[in-house]
Coordinates of C-alpha atoms and ligand atoms in Angstrom, one line a residue:
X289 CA -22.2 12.9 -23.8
X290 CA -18.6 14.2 -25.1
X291 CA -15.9 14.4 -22.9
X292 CA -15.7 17.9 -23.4
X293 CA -19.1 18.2 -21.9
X294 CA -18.1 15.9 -19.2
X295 CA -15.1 18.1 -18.3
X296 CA -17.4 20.8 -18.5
X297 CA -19.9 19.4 -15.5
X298 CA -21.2 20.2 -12.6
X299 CA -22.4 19.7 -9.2
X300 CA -24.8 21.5 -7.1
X301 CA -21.5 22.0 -4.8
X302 CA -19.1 23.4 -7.6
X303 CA -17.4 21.8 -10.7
X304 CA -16.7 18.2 -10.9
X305 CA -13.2 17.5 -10.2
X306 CA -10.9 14.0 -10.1
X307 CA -7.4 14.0 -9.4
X308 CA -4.4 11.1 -8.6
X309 CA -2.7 11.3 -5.7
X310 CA 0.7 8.9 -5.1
X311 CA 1.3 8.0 -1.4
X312 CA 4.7 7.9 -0.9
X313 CA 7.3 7.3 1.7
X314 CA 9.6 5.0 4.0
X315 CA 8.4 1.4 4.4
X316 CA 6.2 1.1 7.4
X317 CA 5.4 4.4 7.1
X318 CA 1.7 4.1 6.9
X319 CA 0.9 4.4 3.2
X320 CA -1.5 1.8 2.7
X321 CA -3.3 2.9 6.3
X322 CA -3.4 6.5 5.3
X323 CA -4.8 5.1 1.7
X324 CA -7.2 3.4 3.8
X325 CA -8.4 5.9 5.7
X326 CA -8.9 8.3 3.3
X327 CA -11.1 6.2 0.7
X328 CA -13.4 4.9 4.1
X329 CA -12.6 1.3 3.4
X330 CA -10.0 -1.2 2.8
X331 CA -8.4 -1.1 -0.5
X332 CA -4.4 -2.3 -0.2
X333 CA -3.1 -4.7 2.3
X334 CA -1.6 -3.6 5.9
X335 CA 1.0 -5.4 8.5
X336 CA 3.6 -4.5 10.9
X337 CA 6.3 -5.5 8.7
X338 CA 8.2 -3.7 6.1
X339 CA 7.4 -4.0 2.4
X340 CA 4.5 -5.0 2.4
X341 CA 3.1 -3.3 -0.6
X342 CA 4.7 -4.6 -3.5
X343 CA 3.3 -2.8 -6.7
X344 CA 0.6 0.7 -6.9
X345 CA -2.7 -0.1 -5.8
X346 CA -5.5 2.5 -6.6
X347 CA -8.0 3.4 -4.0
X348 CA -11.0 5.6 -4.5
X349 CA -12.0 8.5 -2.2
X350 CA -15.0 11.3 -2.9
X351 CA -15.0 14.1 -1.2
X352 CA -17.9 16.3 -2.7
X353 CA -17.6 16.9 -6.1
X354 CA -14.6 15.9 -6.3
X355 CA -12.8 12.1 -6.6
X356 CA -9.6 11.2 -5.2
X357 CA -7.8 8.5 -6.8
X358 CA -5.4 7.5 -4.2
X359 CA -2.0 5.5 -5.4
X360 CA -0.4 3.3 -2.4
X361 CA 2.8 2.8 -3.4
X362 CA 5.8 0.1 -2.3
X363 CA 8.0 1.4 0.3
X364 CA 11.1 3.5 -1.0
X365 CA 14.5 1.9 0.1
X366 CA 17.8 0.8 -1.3
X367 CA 17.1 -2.2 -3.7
X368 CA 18.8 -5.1 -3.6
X369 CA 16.5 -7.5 -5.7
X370 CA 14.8 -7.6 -8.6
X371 CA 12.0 -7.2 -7.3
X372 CA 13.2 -4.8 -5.0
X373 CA 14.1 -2.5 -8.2
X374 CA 11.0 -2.9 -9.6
X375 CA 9.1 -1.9 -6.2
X376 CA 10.9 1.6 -5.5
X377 CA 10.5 2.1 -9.5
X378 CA 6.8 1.7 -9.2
X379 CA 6.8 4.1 -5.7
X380 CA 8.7 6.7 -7.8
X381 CA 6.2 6.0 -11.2
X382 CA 3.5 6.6 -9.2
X383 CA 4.7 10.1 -8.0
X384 CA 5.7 11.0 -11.9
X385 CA 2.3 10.7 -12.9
X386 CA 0.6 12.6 -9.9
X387 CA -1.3 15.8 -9.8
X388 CA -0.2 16.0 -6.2
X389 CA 2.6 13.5 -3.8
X390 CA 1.6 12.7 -0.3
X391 CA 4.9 12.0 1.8
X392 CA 4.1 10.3 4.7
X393 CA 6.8 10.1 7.4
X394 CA 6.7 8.3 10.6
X395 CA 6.8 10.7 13.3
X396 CA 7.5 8.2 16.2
X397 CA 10.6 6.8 14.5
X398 CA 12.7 9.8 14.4
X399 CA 11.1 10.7 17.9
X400 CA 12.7 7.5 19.3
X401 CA 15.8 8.5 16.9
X402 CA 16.3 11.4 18.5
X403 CA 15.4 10.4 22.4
X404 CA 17.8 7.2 22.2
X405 CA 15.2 5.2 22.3
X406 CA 15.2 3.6 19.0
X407 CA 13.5 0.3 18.2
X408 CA 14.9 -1.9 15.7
X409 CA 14.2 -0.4 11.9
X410 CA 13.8 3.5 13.3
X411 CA 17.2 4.2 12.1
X412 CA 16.6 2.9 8.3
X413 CA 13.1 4.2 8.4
X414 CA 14.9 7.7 8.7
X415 CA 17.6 7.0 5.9
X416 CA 15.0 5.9 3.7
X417 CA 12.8 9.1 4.4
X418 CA 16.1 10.9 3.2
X419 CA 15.8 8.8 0.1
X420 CA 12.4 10.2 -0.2
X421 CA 13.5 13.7 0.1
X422 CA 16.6 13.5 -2.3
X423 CA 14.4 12.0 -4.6
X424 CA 11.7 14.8 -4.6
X425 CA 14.8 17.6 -4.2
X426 CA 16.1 15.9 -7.5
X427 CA 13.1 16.1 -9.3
X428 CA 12.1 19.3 -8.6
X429 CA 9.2 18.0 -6.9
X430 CA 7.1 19.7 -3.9
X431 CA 4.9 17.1 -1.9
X432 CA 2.5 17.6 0.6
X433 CA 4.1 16.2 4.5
X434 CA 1.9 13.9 6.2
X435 CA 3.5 13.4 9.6
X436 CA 2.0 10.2 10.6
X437 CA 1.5 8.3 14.3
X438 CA 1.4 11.1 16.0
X439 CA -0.8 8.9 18.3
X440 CA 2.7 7.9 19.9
X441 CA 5.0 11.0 20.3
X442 CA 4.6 14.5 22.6
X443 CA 3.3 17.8 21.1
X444 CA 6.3 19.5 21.4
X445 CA 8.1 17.2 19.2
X446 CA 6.2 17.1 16.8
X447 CA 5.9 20.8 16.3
X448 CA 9.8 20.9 16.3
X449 CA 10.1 17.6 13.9
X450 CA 7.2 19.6 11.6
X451 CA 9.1 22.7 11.8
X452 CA 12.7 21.1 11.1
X453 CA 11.2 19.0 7.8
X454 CA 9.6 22.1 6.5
X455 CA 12.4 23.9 6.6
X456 CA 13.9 21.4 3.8
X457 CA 11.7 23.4 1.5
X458 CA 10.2 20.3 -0.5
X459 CA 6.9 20.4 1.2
X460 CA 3.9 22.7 0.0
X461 CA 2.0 21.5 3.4
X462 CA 2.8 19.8 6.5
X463 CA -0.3 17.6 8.0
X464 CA -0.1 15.9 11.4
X465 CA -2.1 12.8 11.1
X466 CA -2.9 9.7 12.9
X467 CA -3.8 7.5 9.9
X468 CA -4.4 4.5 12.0
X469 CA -7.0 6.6 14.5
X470 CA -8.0 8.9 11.7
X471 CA -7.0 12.0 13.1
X472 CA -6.1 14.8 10.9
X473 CA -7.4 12.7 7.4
X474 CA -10.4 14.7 7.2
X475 CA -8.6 17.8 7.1
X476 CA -5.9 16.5 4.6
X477 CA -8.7 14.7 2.3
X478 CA -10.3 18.1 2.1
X479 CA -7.0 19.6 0.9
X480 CA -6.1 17.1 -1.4
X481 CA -9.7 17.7 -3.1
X482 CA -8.7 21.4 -3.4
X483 CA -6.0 20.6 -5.3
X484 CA -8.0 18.0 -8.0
X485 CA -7.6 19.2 -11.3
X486 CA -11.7 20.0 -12.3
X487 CA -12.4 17.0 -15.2
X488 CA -15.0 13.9 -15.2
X489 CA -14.7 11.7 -12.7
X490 CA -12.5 8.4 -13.7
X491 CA -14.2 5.3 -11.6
X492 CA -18.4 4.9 -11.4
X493 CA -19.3 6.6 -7.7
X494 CA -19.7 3.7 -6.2
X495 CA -16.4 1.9 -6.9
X496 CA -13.5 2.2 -4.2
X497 CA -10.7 -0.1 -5.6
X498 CA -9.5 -1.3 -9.2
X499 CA -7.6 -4.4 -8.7
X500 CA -8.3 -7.7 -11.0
X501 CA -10.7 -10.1 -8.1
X502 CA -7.6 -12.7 -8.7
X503 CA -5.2 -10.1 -7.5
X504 CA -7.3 -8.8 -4.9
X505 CA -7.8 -12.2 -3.9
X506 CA -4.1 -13.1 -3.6
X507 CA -3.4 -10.0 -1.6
X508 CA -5.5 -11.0 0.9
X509 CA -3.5 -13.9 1.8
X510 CA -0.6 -12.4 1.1
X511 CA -1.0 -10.2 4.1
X512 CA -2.3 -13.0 6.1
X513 CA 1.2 -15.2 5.6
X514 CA 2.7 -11.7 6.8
X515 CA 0.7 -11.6 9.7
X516 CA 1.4 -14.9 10.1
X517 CA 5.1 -16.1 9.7
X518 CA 7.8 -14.6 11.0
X519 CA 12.1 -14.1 9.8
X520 CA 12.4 -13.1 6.2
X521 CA 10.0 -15.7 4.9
X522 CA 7.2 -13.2 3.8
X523 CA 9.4 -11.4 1.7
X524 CA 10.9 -14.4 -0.2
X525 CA 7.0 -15.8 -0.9
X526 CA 4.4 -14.1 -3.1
X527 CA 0.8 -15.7 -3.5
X528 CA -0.8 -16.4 -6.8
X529 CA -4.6 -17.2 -7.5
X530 CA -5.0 -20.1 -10.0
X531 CA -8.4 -20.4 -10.1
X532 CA -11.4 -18.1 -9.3
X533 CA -14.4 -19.8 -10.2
X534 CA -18.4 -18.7 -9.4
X535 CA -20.3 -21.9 -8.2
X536 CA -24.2 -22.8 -9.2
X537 CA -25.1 -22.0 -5.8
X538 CA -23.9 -18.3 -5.7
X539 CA -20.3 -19.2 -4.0
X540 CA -17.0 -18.5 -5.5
X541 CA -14.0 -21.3 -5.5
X542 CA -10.8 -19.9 -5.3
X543 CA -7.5 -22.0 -5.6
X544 CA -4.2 -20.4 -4.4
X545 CA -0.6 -21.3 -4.3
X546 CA 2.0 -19.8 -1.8
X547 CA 4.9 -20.0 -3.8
X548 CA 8.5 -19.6 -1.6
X549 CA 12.1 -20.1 -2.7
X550 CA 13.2 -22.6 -0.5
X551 CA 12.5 -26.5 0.6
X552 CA 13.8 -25.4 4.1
X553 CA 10.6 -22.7 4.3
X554 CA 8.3 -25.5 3.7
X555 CA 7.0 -26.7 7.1
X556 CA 7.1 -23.1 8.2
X557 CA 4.5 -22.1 5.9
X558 CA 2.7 -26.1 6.4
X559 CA 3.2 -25.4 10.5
X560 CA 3.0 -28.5 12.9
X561 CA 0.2 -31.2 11.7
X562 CA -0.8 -28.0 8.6
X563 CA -2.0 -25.7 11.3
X564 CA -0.4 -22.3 9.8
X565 CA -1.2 -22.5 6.3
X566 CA -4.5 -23.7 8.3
X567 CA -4.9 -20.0 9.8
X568 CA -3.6 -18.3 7.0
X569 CA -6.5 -19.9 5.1
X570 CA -9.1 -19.5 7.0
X571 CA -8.3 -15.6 7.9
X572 CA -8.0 -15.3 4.4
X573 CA -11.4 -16.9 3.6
X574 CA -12.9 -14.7 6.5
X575 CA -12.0 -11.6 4.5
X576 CA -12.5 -12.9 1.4
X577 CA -16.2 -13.4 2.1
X578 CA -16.6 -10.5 3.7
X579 CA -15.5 -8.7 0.5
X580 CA -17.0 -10.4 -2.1
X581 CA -20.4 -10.9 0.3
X582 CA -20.8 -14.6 -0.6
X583 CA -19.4 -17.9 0.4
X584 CA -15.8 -18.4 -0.7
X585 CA -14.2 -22.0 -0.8
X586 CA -10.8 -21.8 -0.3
X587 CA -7.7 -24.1 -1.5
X588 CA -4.3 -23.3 -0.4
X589 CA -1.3 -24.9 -1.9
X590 CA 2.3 -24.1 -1.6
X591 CA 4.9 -24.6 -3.9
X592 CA 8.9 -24.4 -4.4
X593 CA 10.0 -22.1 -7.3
X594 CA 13.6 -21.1 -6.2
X595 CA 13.2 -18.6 -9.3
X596 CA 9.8 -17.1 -9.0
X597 CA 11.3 -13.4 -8.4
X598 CA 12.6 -13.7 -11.9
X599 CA 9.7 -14.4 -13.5
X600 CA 8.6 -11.8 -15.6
X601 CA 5.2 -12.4 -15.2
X602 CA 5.1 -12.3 -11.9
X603 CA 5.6 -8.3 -12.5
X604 CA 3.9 -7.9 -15.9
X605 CA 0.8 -9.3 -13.7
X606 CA 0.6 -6.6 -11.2
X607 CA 1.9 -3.7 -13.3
X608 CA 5.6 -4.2 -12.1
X609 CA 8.9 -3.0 -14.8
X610 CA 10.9 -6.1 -14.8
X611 CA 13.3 -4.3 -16.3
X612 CA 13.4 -2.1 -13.6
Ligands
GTP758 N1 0.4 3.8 16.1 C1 0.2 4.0 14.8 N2 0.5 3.0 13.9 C2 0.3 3.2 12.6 C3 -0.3 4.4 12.1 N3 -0.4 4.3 10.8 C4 0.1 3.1 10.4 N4 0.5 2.4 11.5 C5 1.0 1.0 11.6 O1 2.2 1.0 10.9 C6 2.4 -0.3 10.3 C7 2.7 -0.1 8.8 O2 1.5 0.4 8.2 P1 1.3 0.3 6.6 O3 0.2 1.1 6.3 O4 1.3 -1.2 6.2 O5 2.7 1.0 6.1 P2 3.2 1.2 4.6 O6 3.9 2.5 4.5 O7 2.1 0.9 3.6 O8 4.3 0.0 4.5 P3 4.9 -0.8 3.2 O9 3.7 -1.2 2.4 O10 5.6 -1.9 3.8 O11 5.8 0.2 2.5 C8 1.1 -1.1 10.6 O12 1.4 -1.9 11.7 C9 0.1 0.0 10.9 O13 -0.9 -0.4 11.8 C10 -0.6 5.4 13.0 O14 -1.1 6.5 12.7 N5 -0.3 5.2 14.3
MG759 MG1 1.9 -0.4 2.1

């Protein structure tokens, strides 16, 4: 069939449609959650910490006729790094090329803000929302609000915080969701459909991510050393798969390397007598197997690169500008 036919199908519920969507916002705002929650399973990486997400990662959602091709995005802040540049670069790429933006804001955070109660990170979480809303103001951009963890604030607030962020006038819709309980993502899945562009789907039904089994692979660990270790030492380490190999007996061997800047941060990824790099493996493995449905050997090594954030392939790898 032609691609004009294709554009031309249809469903027995309406005209096929297929759409991208970037998730953008704060870090720790609940992008990759949200993404998660909207395709049905997990596509990018979660923790408690900020910047986690380091470069877009696609998701896939269907709702009807229509597919949803989510973008998680890195965390918009104020760049210090390389890497940091080419992070907030690929969170504002991933808006250019959208037929609708997604800014989720953490609700509790400028709750606490506002109450005096603020936990460490609410008051930067807020600036970098501003970021966010320059940003969209500059480019003439209108994005749909998705107030998120509204699990943890009052009512009232939240229908004065929705009211006051409307008001800014660089939101089309304002959602209030839960992302992490699922409340309010059916409703916003169902407008984001609406808004799909009618063409042929771009992923087979039955696919819900895109990333490389390698990458996938050293995500998975990556969020497990986030989970993990503790001070800055997750965001000075990035996790590379060197070998991904499918065994005679059905199993896949898969060889990683932690690589962090420093000798000192050594034993803290090693732990006493091996037993964190220990747990990071085997939660790692646990999930691996779970995705890939089959027996995963894994080998974890870490290594010393005082210069692996200027790497350029390191970026090129995972999509990110160098250059940024
Ligand atoms: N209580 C509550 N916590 C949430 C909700 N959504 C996300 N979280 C938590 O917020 C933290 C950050 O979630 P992520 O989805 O990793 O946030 P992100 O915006 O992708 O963060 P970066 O990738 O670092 O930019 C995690 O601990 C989540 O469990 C929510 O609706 N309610
Ligand atoms: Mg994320």
């Amino acid at each position: 069939m032609s691609d004009l036919e294709h554009e031309n199908e249809h469903t027995a519920d309406g005209p096929m449609r297929c759409g991208f969507v970037a998730v953008i916002g704060s870090p720790n705002a609940g992008k990759s959650t949200l993404t998660n929650a909207l395709v049905g399973e997990k596509v990018t990486i979660v923790t408690h910490k900020v910047q986690t997400t380091r470069f877009a990662v696609r998701g896939v959602a269907i709702a009807g006729p229509t597919q949803i091709v989510l973008v998680d995005t890195p965390g918009v802040f104020a760049p210090r790094s390389r890497l940091d540049k080419a992070m907030v670069n690929a969170a504002w790429n991933g808006a250019d090329d959208a037929d609708a933006i997604v800014h989720v804001i953490d609700a509790g955070a400028r709750v606490r803000l506002e109450q005096g109660e603020a936990k460490s990170g609410d008051r930067r979480m807020v600036e970098d929302d501003e970021r966010v809303i320059e940003g969209l103001k500059t480019a003439g951009k209108q994005a749909i609000l998705a107030l998120n963890k509204i699990d943890l604030i009052s009512r009232d607030y939240l229908l004065k915080l929705s009211q006051e962020l409307f008001e800014l006038g660089c939101y089309s819709d304002v959602f209030m969701i839960s992302a992490k309980r699922g409340y309010g993502t059916d409703q916003l899945k169902s407008d984001l459909a609406e808004r799909m562009p009618t063409g042929v789907w771009h992923y087979p039904e039955d696919q819900v991510a895109d990333l490389p089994s390698r990458i996938l692979a050293a995500e998975i660990t990556r969020e497990k050393v986030y989970l993990r270790l503790h001070e800055e030492l997750p965001y000075a380490s990035m996790v590379e798969t060197e070998e991904w190999k499918r065994l005679r007996d059905g199993s896949i061997r898969v060889s990683q390397t932690i690589i962090i800047e420093r000798d000192s941060q050594k034993p803290i990824v090693i732990g006493k007598g091996g037993s964190a790099l220990k747990a990071i493996g085997e939660a790692s493995r646990l999930e691996l197997e779970e995705v890939m449905g089959c027996k995963v050997h894994l080998f974890l090594n870490v290594k010393v690169d005082p210069k692996w954030m200027n790497r350029r392939s390191h970026y090129t790898n995972v999509g990110l500008d160098f250059d940024a």
